[in-house]
Amino acid sequence: MSQQPIYYFDNNATTRIAPEVVDAMLPFLSEFWGNPSSVYGFGKQLAKPLEAARDKVASLINADPCEIIFTSGGTESINSAIHTALATQPQKRHLLTTAVEHSANIKFCAHLKKMGFEVTLLPVESDGALDLQLLEKSIRPDTAIVSVMWANNETGVLFPIEEIAAICRSKHVLFHTDAVQIPAKLKIDVKHLGADFLSLSAHKLHAAKGVGLLYVKRRVKYQPYVIGGGQEQGRRGGTENVAGIVGFGRAAELATAHLKNGNIRIRALRDQLETGILKSIDGVAVNGARDARLPNTSNLSFEGVEAEGILLLLDEQGICASSGSACTSGSLDPSHVLMAMGCSLARARGSIRFSLGIYNTEAEVNFLLKQLPPIIAKLRSHSR
Ligand code: PLP
């Protein structure tokens, strides 16, 4: 394992676990390692911290604790929301989603298509925006669920999720939103939003990997996706990841505080980074709407260079960024998000995502702004 200093600009891929979260988790990895479903006190006592964590994550999104199902992360939550919509409405065989969703959604839908379900992927415009009239028109009597992400993990583009929820309500169709990129960046109020399902992942908000939640609105029918023991009120089988869940609860408390204090600072750093790059390097374009965007994300295309080359040279300086979604990087496939926005193959292949977080500093942004121009110049001179 490398110990060189890192400059981490990939917070949409994962985030550093907050020291407060580690502190909260440790007792449940060392002393209190029992199974909360046990009949004896040593295990049974863990039900209390588990429920306290449920209260905390519920409060982050203004849900009732009984509306929270703990899962293994965003992917499972998204799969579960789509699965339950189909399982509880067997007469409905159509799914409506967008072409720019995370692979947890898009690949699950592709799998369901192979199983005989019908899937409509809504296109997006060149700035990543959705046509809501088209969305409304695409809802069919046999549409089981509409699933639309709140913020795009690659470009940061935000969809008008309240309006989409209202359209779905007026059409009496279930609505799920992948809100994995939202906590600590924007406020989530499920009571106001009116979605039936909402997915979150703990490792995107400074807690551990392998834990997440699915919000299921009260009185919405639910069929479990992971079937086994009777945990989570029979809604998700499997012994609970107690330490992970406790850490998620602590991270939810911290996220509320960061939302109040940190967001303005992160937006200012992101803007400093973006304007700095645009000023110092020619042939750079911002991908996606600039306004309706997460405050921490900047997705930029560098003309005449491949993202892989940039990432390798940044890595030599200890700078972490990504091209497209982290889950698909390592393959040379261009980002499906940028392609859906109508970017050329060359533009998609030359795109880098910088995503900032609470631990980034101005000094780190300045370091990146110093390192990047010679890297781009070097790569461009090689490709001539
Ligand atoms: N949805 C979005 C928008 C994401 O960014 C991610 C993670 O990259 C996921 C879903 C999947 O979450 P997890 O890694 O917890 O399975």
XYZ file of C-alpha atoms and ligand atoms in Angstrom:
400
model
C 0.000 0.000 0.000
C 1.381 3.393 -1.037
C 1.807 6.094 1.602
C 2.730 8.987 -0.752
C 0.692 12.152 -0.153
C -2.454 12.237 -2.215
C -4.448 15.079 -3.638
C -7.910 13.620 -3.760
C -10.280 15.060 -6.373
C -12.497 12.018 -6.810
C -15.104 12.434 -4.087
C -17.953 11.304 -6.359
C -16.249 7.897 -6.556
C -15.808 7.509 -2.830
C -14.967 9.662 0.169
C -12.484 9.436 2.990
C -14.047 8.017 6.164
C -14.392 10.861 8.661
C -12.371 10.332 11.883
C -15.607 10.842 13.862
C -17.166 7.991 11.870
C -14.192 5.699 12.551
C -14.511 6.506 16.279
C -18.203 5.661 16.206
C -17.585 2.369 14.386
C -14.604 1.026 16.339
C -16.430 -0.305 19.423
C -18.631 -2.356 17.109
C -15.626 -3.942 15.432
C -13.746 -4.674 18.653
C -15.927 -5.021 21.767
C -19.525 -5.267 20.621
C -19.279 -7.739 17.782
C -22.401 -9.740 18.523
C -25.366 -10.451 16.286
C -28.313 -8.108 16.935
C -30.801 -10.919 16.207
C -29.500 -13.052 19.127
C -31.735 -13.863 22.107
C -28.967 -13.174 24.641
C -28.065 -9.709 25.839
C -24.557 -9.542 24.321
C -26.044 -9.629 20.821
C -29.460 -8.185 21.515
C -27.988 -4.983 22.977
C -26.883 -4.021 19.431
C -30.469 -3.419 18.376
C -30.312 -0.101 20.219
C -27.326 1.463 18.341
C -28.769 0.055 15.122
C -32.067 1.835 15.725
C -30.261 5.010 16.829
C -28.440 4.986 13.476
C -31.764 4.465 11.705
C -33.129 7.545 13.472
C -30.102 9.583 12.362
C -30.204 8.624 8.680
C -33.987 9.087 8.683
C -33.526 12.563 10.071
C -30.968 13.381 7.325
C -33.709 12.914 4.718
C -36.709 13.854 6.898
C -38.120 10.318 6.746
C -39.698 8.246 9.489
C -37.278 5.602 10.804
C -39.720 2.838 9.754
C -39.299 4.008 6.146
C -35.560 3.108 6.133
C -34.184 -0.262 4.990
C -30.446 -0.707 5.469
C -28.747 -2.341 2.476
C -25.232 -3.115 1.254
C -25.026 0.183 -0.663
C -26.380 2.236 -3.529
C -26.348 -0.594 -6.052
C -28.470 -2.907 -3.911
C -30.878 -0.098 -3.013
C -31.439 0.812 -6.669
C -31.854 -2.831 -7.721
C -34.288 -3.351 -4.802
C -36.480 -0.354 -5.708
C -36.864 -1.518 -9.298
C -37.355 -5.120 -8.223
C -40.138 -4.349 -5.747
C -42.033 -2.215 -8.289
C -42.112 -5.187 -10.664
C -42.795 -7.787 -7.966
C -45.731 -5.924 -6.424
C -47.325 -5.039 -9.790
C -46.876 -8.196 -11.886
C -49.269 -6.894 -14.566
C -46.902 -3.963 -15.272
C -43.933 -4.865 -17.476
C -42.473 -1.486 -18.456
C -39.648 0.516 -16.824
C -38.908 4.151 -17.543
C -35.473 5.547 -16.787
C -32.798 7.726 -18.404
C -29.819 7.052 -20.618
C -27.440 8.673 -18.106
C -28.158 6.661 -14.947
C -25.444 4.910 -12.971
C -24.695 1.355 -14.105
C -26.468 0.100 -10.943
C -29.665 1.188 -12.666
C -28.870 0.949 -16.358
C -27.289 -2.502 -16.234
C -30.017 -3.860 -13.961
C -32.602 -2.590 -16.471
C -30.630 -4.188 -19.325
C -30.707 -7.461 -17.378
C -34.473 -7.132 -16.876
C -34.905 -6.429 -20.585
C -33.238 -9.756 -21.324
C -35.765 -11.340 -18.943
C -38.622 -9.966 -21.069
C -39.430 -6.586 -19.469
C -39.670 -3.450 -21.595
C -37.302 -0.585 -20.833
C -37.402 2.995 -22.112
C -34.194 5.019 -21.682
C -35.032 8.704 -21.951
C -32.484 10.723 -23.945
C -30.906 13.904 -22.588
C -30.036 17.191 -24.216
C -26.498 18.421 -24.903
C -26.283 20.047 -21.453
C -27.477 16.825 -19.821
C -31.031 18.077 -19.173
C -34.168 15.940 -19.446
C -37.230 16.847 -21.505
C -40.008 16.561 -18.906
C -42.772 16.591 -21.523
C -41.168 13.590 -23.150
C -40.863 11.935 -19.739
C -44.554 12.471 -19.084
C -45.530 11.206 -22.542
C -43.369 8.108 -22.083
C -45.259 6.937 -18.981
C -47.552 4.115 -20.079
C -50.442 2.358 -18.351
C -48.095 -0.611 -17.857
C -45.158 1.444 -16.479
C -44.207 -0.160 -13.162
C -41.753 2.519 -12.046
C -39.980 5.662 -13.189
C -36.390 5.756 -11.928
C -34.430 8.986 -12.392
C -31.233 9.969 -10.635
C -31.192 13.233 -8.697
C -27.606 14.203 -9.588
C -25.401 12.685 -12.225
C -22.234 11.223 -10.729
C -20.140 12.054 -13.819
C -21.222 15.585 -14.712
C -22.963 16.660 -11.500
C -26.013 17.697 -13.585
C -29.152 17.895 -11.431
C -32.549 16.733 -12.598
C -35.683 18.595 -11.390
C -36.621 15.723 -9.176
C -39.568 17.404 -7.428
C -41.248 18.095 -10.767
C -40.595 14.532 -11.899
C -42.054 13.175 -8.648
C -45.144 15.349 -9.194
C -45.581 14.063 -12.769
C -45.342 10.471 -11.510
C -47.881 11.148 -8.752
C -50.316 12.654 -11.237
C -49.921 9.540 -13.399
C -50.197 7.168 -10.406
C -46.865 5.548 -11.169
C -44.176 4.669 -8.616
C -41.104 6.903 -8.574
C -37.573 6.097 -7.431
C -34.642 8.468 -7.301
C -30.981 7.547 -7.025
C -29.877 10.260 -4.595
C -26.464 8.706 -3.940
C -24.596 11.914 -4.865
C -26.831 14.292 -2.895
C -26.139 14.105 0.873
C -23.913 16.819 2.303
C -24.283 18.672 -1.019
C -28.015 19.399 -1.147
C -30.853 19.088 1.342
C -33.057 16.008 1.075
C -36.605 16.185 2.383
C -38.552 13.121 1.329
C -41.791 14.457 2.790
C -41.564 17.475 0.511
C -40.204 15.502 -2.448
C -42.901 12.870 -2.538
C -40.806 10.073 -4.122
C -41.827 6.508 -3.288
C -38.246 5.238 -3.095
C -34.864 6.909 -2.638
C -31.405 5.321 -2.585
C -28.324 6.416 -0.643
C -24.833 5.004 -0.152
C -22.764 5.538 2.997
C -19.337 5.672 1.351
C -20.268 8.799 -0.576
C -20.720 10.710 2.679
C -17.588 9.867 4.630
C -18.755 6.524 6.022
C -17.756 2.964 5.138
C -18.234 1.072 1.898
C -20.754 -1.763 1.790
C -23.641 0.012 3.503
C -26.519 2.085 2.184
C -30.216 2.584 2.534
C -33.422 2.409 0.621
C -36.166 4.780 1.703
C -39.596 3.269 1.088
C -42.489 5.645 1.605
C -44.961 4.514 4.227
C -47.815 2.439 2.790
C -45.947 1.733 -0.476
C -45.964 -2.048 -0.945
C -42.547 -3.684 -0.639
C -41.211 -7.081 -1.737
C -37.652 -7.840 -0.582
C -34.890 -8.259 -3.130
C -32.350 -9.921 -0.805
C -34.229 -12.835 0.702
C -33.029 -14.672 3.800
C -33.457 -13.979 7.502
C -36.138 -11.707 8.909
C -33.865 -8.678 9.433
C -35.057 -5.156 8.627
C -38.646 -6.158 9.529
C -38.486 -8.942 6.955
C -37.604 -6.491 4.193
C -33.922 -7.364 3.733
C -32.333 -10.664 4.715
C -28.768 -10.844 6.037
C -27.065 -10.129 9.353
C -26.771 -6.387 9.750
C -23.428 -4.638 9.170
C -23.666 -3.060 12.610
C -20.385 -1.114 12.548
C -21.080 0.140 9.022
C -24.607 1.183 9.923
C -23.519 2.958 13.127
C -20.887 4.816 11.079
C -23.538 5.721 8.498
C -25.634 7.216 11.309
C -22.722 9.314 12.533
C -21.925 10.415 8.958
C -25.556 11.464 8.510
C -25.225 13.775 11.526
C -22.015 15.250 10.117
C -23.558 15.654 6.655
C -26.257 17.908 8.071
C -23.572 20.132 9.612
C -21.493 20.174 6.380
C -24.555 21.167 4.406
C -24.840 24.256 6.576
C -21.150 25.186 6.697
C -19.145 23.470 4.007
C -21.032 23.801 0.781
C -20.213 27.416 0.033
C -16.520 26.677 0.567
C -16.586 23.594 -1.684
C -18.444 25.438 -4.444
C -15.883 28.264 -4.270
C -13.000 25.754 -4.522
C -14.663 23.956 -7.454
C -15.202 27.284 -9.235
C -11.605 28.319 -8.546
C -10.404 25.027 -10.012
C -12.652 25.215 -13.061
C -11.955 28.864 -13.920
C -8.257 28.308 -13.275
C -8.148 25.427 -15.773
C -10.233 27.267 -18.368
C -7.929 30.285 -18.083
C -4.629 28.460 -18.208
C -5.347 25.763 -20.822
C -6.794 26.229 -24.323
C -9.292 23.829 -25.841
C -11.118 22.936 -22.611
C -14.920 22.654 -22.438
C -17.220 22.097 -19.473
C -19.500 19.090 -19.889
C -23.054 19.565 -18.645
C -25.126 22.485 -17.424
C -23.088 24.899 -15.347
C -25.890 26.101 -13.102
C -28.091 23.085 -12.431
C -25.087 21.180 -11.139
C -23.706 19.768 -7.897
C -21.511 22.334 -6.153
C -18.509 19.982 -6.029
C -18.269 18.563 -9.558
C -16.469 19.729 -12.695
C -16.358 17.532 -15.791
C -13.993 18.909 -18.422
C -13.013 17.850 -21.941
C -9.448 18.470 -23.072
C -9.182 18.743 -26.839
C -6.632 16.496 -28.533
C -5.798 14.294 -25.511
C -7.036 11.020 -24.065
C -8.261 11.021 -20.465
C -6.220 7.907 -19.670
C -2.976 9.774 -20.401
C -3.990 12.723 -18.214
C -4.988 10.446 -15.341
C -1.692 8.541 -15.468
C 0.396 11.712 -15.369
C -1.786 13.200 -12.608
C -1.368 9.958 -10.678
C 2.426 10.343 -10.857
C 1.930 13.592 -8.898
C -0.394 11.888 -6.389
C -3.488 13.541 -7.885
C -6.623 11.388 -8.019
C -9.357 12.199 -10.545
C -11.383 10.058 -12.887
C -12.685 9.638 -16.387
C -16.350 8.741 -16.492
C -17.693 6.527 -13.763
C -15.122 4.878 -11.509
C -16.983 1.600 -11.843
C -16.284 1.440 -15.566
C -12.867 3.069 -15.709
C -10.160 0.607 -16.531
C -12.113 -0.132 -19.703
C -11.583 2.129 -22.681
C -15.305 2.561 -23.271
C -16.251 6.220 -23.547
C -18.634 7.496 -20.880
C -22.233 6.533 -21.701
C -23.295 9.796 -20.009
C -21.236 12.031 -22.310
C -22.212 9.980 -25.354
C -25.896 10.380 -24.419
C -25.294 14.150 -24.278
C -24.174 13.982 -27.902
C -20.437 14.482 -27.278
C -18.164 13.211 -30.028
C -16.132 10.093 -29.252
C -12.960 12.205 -29.094
C -14.530 14.687 -26.657
C -15.876 11.895 -24.466
C -12.479 10.168 -24.468
C -10.731 13.389 -23.455
C -12.923 14.071 -20.411
C -11.916 14.191 -16.785
C -14.101 14.544 -13.720
C -12.821 16.467 -10.736
C -15.055 16.093 -7.690
C -14.226 17.927 -4.479
C -15.091 17.197 -0.893
C -14.911 18.588 2.605
C -11.240 17.738 3.052
C -9.993 19.600 -0.046
C -8.036 22.776 0.563
C -7.145 25.814 -1.500
C -3.502 24.705 -1.446
C -4.519 21.409 -3.096
C -6.475 23.246 -5.782
C -3.447 25.458 -6.439
C -1.208 22.373 -6.660
C -3.514 20.835 -9.261
C -3.696 24.114 -11.185
C 0.107 24.145 -11.323
C 0.510 20.511 -12.380
C -2.173 20.250 -15.049
C -1.072 22.733 -17.789
C 2.354 21.101 -18.413
C 0.704 17.651 -18.407
C -1.763 18.684 -21.115
C 0.988 20.433 -23.103
C 3.186 17.308 -22.927
C 0.370 15.001 -24.068
C -0.616 17.364 -26.876
C 2.968 17.601 -28.102
C 3.161 13.770 -28.209
C -0.064 13.435 -30.142
C 0.987 15.908 -32.874
N -25.561 5.715 -7.995
C -24.672 6.702 -8.155
C -25.127 8.012 -8.722
C -23.340 6.511 -7.796
O -22.456 7.500 -7.960
C -22.948 5.246 -7.265
C -21.526 4.982 -6.924
O -20.638 5.236 -7.704
C -23.920 4.252 -7.097
C -25.211 4.528 -7.477
C -23.581 2.909 -6.517
O -23.393 2.987 -5.129
P -22.555 1.863 -4.352
O -21.122 2.038 -4.721
O -22.808 2.126 -2.910
O -23.115 0.544 -4.772
